[in-house]
mmCIF file of N, CA and C in Angstrom:
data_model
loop_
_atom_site.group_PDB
_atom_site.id
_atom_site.type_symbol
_atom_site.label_atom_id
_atom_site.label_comp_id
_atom_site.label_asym_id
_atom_site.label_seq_id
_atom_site.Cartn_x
_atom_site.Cartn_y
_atom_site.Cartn_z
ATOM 1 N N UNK V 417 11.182 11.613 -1.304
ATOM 2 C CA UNK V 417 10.201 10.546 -1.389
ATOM 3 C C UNK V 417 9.003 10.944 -0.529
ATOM 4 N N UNK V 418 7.713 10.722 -1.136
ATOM 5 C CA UNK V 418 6.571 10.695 -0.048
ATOM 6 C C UNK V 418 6.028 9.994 0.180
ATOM 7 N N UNK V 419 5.227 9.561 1.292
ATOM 8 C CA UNK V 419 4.945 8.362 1.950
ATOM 9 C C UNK V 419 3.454 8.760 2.260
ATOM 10 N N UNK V 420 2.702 7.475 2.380
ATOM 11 C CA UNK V 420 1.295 7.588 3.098
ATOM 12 C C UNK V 420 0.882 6.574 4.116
ATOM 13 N N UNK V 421 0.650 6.619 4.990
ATOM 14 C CA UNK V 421 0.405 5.541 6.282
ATOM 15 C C UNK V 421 -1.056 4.986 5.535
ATOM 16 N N UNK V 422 -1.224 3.894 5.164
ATOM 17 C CA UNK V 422 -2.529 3.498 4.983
ATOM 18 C C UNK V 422 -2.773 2.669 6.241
ATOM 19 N N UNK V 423 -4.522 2.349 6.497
ATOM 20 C CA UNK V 423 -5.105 1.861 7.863
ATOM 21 C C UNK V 423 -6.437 0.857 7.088
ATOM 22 N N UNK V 424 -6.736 -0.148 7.874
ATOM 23 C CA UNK V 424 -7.854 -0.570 7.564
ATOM 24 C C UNK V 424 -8.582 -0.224 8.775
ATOM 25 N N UNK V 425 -9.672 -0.096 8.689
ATOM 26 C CA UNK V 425 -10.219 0.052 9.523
ATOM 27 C C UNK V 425 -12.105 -0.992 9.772
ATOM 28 N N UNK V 426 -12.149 -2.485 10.395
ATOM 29 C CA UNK V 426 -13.045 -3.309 10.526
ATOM 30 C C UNK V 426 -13.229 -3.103 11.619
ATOM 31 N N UNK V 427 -13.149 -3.882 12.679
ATOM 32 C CA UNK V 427 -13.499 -3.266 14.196
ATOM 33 C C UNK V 427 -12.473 -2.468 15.081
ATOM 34 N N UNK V 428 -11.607 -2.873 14.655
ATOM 35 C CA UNK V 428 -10.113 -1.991 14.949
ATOM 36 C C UNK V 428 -9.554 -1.399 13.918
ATOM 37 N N UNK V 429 -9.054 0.097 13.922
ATOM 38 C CA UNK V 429 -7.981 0.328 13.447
ATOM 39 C C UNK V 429 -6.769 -0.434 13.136
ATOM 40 N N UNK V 430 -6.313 -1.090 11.762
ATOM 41 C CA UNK V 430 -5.081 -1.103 12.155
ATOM 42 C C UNK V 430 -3.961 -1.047 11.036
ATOM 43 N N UNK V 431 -3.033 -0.900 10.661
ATOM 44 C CA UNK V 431 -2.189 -0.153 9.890
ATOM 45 C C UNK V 431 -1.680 -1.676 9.109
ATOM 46 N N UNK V 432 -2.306 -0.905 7.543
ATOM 47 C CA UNK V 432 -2.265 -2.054 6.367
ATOM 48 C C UNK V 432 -0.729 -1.706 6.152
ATOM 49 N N UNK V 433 -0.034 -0.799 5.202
ATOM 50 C CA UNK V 433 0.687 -0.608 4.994
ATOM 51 C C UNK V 433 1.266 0.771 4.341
ATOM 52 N N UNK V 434 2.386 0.827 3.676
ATOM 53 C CA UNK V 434 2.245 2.606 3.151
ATOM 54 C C UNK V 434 2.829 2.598 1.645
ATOM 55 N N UNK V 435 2.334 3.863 1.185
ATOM 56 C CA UNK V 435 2.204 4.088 0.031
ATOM 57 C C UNK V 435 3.113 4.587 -0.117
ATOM 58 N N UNK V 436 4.043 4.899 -1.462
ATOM 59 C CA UNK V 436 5.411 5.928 -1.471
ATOM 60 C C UNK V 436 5.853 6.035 -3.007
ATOM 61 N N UNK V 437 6.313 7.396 -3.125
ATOM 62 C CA UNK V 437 6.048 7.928 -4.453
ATOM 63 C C UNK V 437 7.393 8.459 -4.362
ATOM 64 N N UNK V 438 8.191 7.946 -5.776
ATOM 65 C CA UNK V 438 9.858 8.251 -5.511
ATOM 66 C C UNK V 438 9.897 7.725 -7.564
ATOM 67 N N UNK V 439 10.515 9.106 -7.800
ATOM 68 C CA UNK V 439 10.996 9.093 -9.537
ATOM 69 C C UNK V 439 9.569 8.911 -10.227
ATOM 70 N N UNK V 440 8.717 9.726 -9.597
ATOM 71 C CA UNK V 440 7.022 9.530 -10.336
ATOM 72 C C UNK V 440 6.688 8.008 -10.274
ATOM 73 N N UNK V 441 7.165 7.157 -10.084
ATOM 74 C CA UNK V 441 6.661 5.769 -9.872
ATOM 75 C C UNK V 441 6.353 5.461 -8.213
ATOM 76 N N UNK V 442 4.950 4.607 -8.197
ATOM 77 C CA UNK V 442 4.322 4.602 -6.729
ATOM 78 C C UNK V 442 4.680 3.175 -6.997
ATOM 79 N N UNK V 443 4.911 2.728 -5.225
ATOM 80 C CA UNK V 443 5.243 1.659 -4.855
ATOM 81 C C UNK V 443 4.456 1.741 -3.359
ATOM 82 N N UNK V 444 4.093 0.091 -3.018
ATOM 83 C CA UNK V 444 3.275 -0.598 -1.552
ATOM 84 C C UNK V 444 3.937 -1.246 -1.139
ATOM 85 N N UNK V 445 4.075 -1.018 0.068
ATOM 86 C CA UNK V 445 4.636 -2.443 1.300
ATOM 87 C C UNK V 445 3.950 -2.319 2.495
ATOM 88 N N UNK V 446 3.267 -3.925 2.443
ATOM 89 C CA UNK V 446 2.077 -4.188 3.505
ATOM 90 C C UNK V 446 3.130 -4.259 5.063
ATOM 91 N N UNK V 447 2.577 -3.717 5.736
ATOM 92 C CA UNK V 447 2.842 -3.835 7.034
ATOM 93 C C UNK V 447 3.025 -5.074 7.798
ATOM 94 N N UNK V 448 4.217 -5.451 8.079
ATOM 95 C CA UNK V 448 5.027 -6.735 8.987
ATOM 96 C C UNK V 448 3.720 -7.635 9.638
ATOM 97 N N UNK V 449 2.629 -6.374 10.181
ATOM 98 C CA UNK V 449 1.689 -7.298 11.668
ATOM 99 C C UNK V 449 0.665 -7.568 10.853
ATOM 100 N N UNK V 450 0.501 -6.721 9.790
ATOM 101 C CA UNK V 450 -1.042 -6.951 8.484
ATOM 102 C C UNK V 450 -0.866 -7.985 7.809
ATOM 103 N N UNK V 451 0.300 -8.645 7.469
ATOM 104 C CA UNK V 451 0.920 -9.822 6.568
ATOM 105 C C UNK V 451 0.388 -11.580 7.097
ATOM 106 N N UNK V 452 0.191 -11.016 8.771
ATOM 107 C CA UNK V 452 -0.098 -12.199 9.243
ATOM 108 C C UNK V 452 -1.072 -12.521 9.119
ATOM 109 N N UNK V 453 -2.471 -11.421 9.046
ATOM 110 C CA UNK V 453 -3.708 -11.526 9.260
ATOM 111 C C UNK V 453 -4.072 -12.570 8.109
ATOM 112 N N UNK V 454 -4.094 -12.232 7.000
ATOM 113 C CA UNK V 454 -4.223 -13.083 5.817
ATOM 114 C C UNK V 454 -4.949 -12.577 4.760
ATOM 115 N N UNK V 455 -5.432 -11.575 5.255
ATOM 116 C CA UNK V 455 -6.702 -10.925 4.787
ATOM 117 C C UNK V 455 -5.710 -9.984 2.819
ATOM 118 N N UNK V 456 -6.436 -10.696 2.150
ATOM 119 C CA UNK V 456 -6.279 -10.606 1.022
ATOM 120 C C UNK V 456 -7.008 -9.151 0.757
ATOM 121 N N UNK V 457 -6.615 -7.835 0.176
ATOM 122 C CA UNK V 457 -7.211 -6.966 0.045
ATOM 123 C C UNK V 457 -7.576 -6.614 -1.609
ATOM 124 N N UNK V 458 -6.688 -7.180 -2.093
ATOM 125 C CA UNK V 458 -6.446 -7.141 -3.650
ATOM 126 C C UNK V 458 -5.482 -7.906 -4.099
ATOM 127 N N UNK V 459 -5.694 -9.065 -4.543
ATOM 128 C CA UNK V 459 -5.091 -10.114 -4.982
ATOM 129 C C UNK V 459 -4.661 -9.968 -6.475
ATOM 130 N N UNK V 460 -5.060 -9.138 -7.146
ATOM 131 C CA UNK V 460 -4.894 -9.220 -8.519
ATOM 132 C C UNK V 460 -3.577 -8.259 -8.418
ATOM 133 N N UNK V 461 -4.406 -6.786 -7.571
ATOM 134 C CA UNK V 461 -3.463 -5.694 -7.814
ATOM 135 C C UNK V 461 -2.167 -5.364 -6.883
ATOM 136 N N UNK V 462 -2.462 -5.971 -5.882
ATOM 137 C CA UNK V 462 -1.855 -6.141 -4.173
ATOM 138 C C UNK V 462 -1.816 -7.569 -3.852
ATOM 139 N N UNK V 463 -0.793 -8.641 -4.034
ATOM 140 C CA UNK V 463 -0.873 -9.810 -3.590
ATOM 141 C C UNK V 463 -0.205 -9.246 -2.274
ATOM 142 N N UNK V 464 -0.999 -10.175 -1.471
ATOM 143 C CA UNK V 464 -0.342 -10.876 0.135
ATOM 144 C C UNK V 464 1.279 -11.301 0.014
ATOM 145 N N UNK V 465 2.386 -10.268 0.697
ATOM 146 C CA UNK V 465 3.507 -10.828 0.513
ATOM 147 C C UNK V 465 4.128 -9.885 0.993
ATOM 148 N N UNK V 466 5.445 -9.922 1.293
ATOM 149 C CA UNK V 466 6.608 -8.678 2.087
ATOM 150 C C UNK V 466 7.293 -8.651 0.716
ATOM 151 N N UNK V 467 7.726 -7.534 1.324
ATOM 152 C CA UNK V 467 8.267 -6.204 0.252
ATOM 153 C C UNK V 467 7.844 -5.583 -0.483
ATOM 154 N N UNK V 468 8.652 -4.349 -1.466
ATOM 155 C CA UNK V 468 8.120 -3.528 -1.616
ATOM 156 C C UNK V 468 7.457 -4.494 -3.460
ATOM 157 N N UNK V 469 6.092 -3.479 -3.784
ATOM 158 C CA UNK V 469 5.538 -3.639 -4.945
ATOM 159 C C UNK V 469 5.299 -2.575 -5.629
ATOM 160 N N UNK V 470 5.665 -2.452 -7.051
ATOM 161 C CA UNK V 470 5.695 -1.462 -7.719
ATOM 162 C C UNK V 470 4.211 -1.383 -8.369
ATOM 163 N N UNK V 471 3.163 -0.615 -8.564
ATOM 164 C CA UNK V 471 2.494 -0.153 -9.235
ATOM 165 C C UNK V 471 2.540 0.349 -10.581
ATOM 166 N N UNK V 472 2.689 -0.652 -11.891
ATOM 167 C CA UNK V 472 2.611 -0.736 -12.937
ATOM 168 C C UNK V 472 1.697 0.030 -13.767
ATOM 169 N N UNK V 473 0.797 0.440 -13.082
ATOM 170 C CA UNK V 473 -0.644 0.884 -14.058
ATOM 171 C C UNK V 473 -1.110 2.508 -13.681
ATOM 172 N N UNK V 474 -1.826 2.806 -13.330
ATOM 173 C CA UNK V 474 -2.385 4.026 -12.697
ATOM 174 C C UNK V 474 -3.351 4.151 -12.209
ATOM 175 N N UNK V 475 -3.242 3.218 -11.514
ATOM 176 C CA UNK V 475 -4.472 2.863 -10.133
ATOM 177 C C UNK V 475 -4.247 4.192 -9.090
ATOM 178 N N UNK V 476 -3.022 4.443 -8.501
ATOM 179 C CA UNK V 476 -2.926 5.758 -7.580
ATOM 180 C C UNK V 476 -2.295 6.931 -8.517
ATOM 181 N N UNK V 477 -2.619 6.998 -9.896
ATOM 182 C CA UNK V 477 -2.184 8.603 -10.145
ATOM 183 C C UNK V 477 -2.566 9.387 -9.681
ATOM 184 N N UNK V 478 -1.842 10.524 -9.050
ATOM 185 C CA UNK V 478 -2.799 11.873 -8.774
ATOM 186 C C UNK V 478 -2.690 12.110 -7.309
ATOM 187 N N UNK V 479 -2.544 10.917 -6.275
ATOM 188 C CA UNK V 479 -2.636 10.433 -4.709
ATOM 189 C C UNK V 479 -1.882 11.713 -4.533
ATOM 190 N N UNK V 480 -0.537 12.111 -4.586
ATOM 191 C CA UNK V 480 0.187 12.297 -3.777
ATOM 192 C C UNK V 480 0.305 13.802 -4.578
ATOM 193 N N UNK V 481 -0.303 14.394 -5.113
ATOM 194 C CA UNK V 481 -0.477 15.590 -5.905
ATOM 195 C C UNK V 481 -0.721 17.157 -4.955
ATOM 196 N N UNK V 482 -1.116 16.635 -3.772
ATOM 197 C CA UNK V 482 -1.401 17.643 -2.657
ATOM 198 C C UNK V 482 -0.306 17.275 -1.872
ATOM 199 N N UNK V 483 0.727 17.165 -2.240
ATOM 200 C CA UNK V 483 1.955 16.764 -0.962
ATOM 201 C C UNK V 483 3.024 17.842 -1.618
#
């Protein structure tokens, strides 16, 4: 499986959540301390919520192609 640390970065650094690529299908899970903030990043494609989310479409094909 490969993984990617994603970060937002507004006045602080701080760690949205990570990316992970397992059986050619990519999946997101927002980070425990990012969940609280509220901050909606993509509501359509990324709702606000714990656990993991599968990526249906091919929004990140290709991401993890240099790993």
């Amino acid at each position: 499986m490969n993984t990617i640390t994603i970060h937002l970065t507004q006045s602080k650094k701080q760690k949205l959540g990570t990316l992970a690529q397992k059986n050619k299908k990519i999946y997101f899970e927002y980070d425990k301390e990012f969940l609280k903030t509220g901050i909606e990043i993509s509501p359509y494609k990324l709702p606000l919520k714990a656990g993991l989310q599968r990526c249906d479409d091919d929004t990140f094909t290709g991401i993890f192609l240099s790993m």
